[in-house]
mmCIF file with all atom_site columns, C-alpha atoms in Angstrom:
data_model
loop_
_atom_site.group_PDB
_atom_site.id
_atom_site.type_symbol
_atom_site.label_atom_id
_atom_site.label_alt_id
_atom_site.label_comp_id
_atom_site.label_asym_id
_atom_site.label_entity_id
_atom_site.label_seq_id
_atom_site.pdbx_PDB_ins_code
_atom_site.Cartn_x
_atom_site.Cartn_y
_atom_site.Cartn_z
_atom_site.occupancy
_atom_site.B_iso_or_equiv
_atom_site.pdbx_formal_charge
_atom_site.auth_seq_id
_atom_site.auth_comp_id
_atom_site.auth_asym_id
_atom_site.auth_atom_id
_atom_site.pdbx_PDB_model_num
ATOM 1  C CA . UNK A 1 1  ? 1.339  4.561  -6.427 1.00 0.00 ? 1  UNK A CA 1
ATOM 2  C CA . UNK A 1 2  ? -2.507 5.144  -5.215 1.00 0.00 ? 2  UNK A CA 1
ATOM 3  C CA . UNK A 1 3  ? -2.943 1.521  -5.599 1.00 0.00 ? 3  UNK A CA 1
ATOM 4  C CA . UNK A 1 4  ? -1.330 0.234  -2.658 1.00 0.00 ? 4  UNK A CA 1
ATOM 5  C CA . UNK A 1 5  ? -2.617 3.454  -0.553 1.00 0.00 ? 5  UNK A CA 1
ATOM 6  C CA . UNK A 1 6  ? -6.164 2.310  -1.532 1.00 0.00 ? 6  UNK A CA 1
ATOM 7  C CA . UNK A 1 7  ? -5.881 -1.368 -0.986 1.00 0.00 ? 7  UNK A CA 1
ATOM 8  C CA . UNK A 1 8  ? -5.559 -0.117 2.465  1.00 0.00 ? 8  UNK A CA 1
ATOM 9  C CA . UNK A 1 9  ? -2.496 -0.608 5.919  1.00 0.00 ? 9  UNK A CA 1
ATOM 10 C CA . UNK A 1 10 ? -1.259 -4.068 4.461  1.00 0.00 ? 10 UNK A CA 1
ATOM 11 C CA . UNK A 1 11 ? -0.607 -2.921 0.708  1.00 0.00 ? 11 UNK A CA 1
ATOM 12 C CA . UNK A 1 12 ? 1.210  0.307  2.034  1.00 0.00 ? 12 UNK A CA 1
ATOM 13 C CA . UNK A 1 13 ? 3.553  -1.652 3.980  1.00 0.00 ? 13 UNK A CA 1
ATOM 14 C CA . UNK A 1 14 ? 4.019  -3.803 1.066  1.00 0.00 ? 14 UNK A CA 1
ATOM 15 C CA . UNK A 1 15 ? 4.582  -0.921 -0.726 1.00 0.00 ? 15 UNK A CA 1
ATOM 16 C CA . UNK A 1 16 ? 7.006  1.009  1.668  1.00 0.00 ? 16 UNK A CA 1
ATOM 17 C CA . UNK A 1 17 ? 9.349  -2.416 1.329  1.00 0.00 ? 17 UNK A CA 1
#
């Protein structure tokens, strides 16, 4: 899951939920 690491703070947190 690099994608949402890449995309940058708001995809992580996306990501993390």
């Amino acid at each position: 899951m690099d994608s949402f690491e890449i995309g940058g703070r708001e995809r992580k947190n996306k990501g993390k939920r």
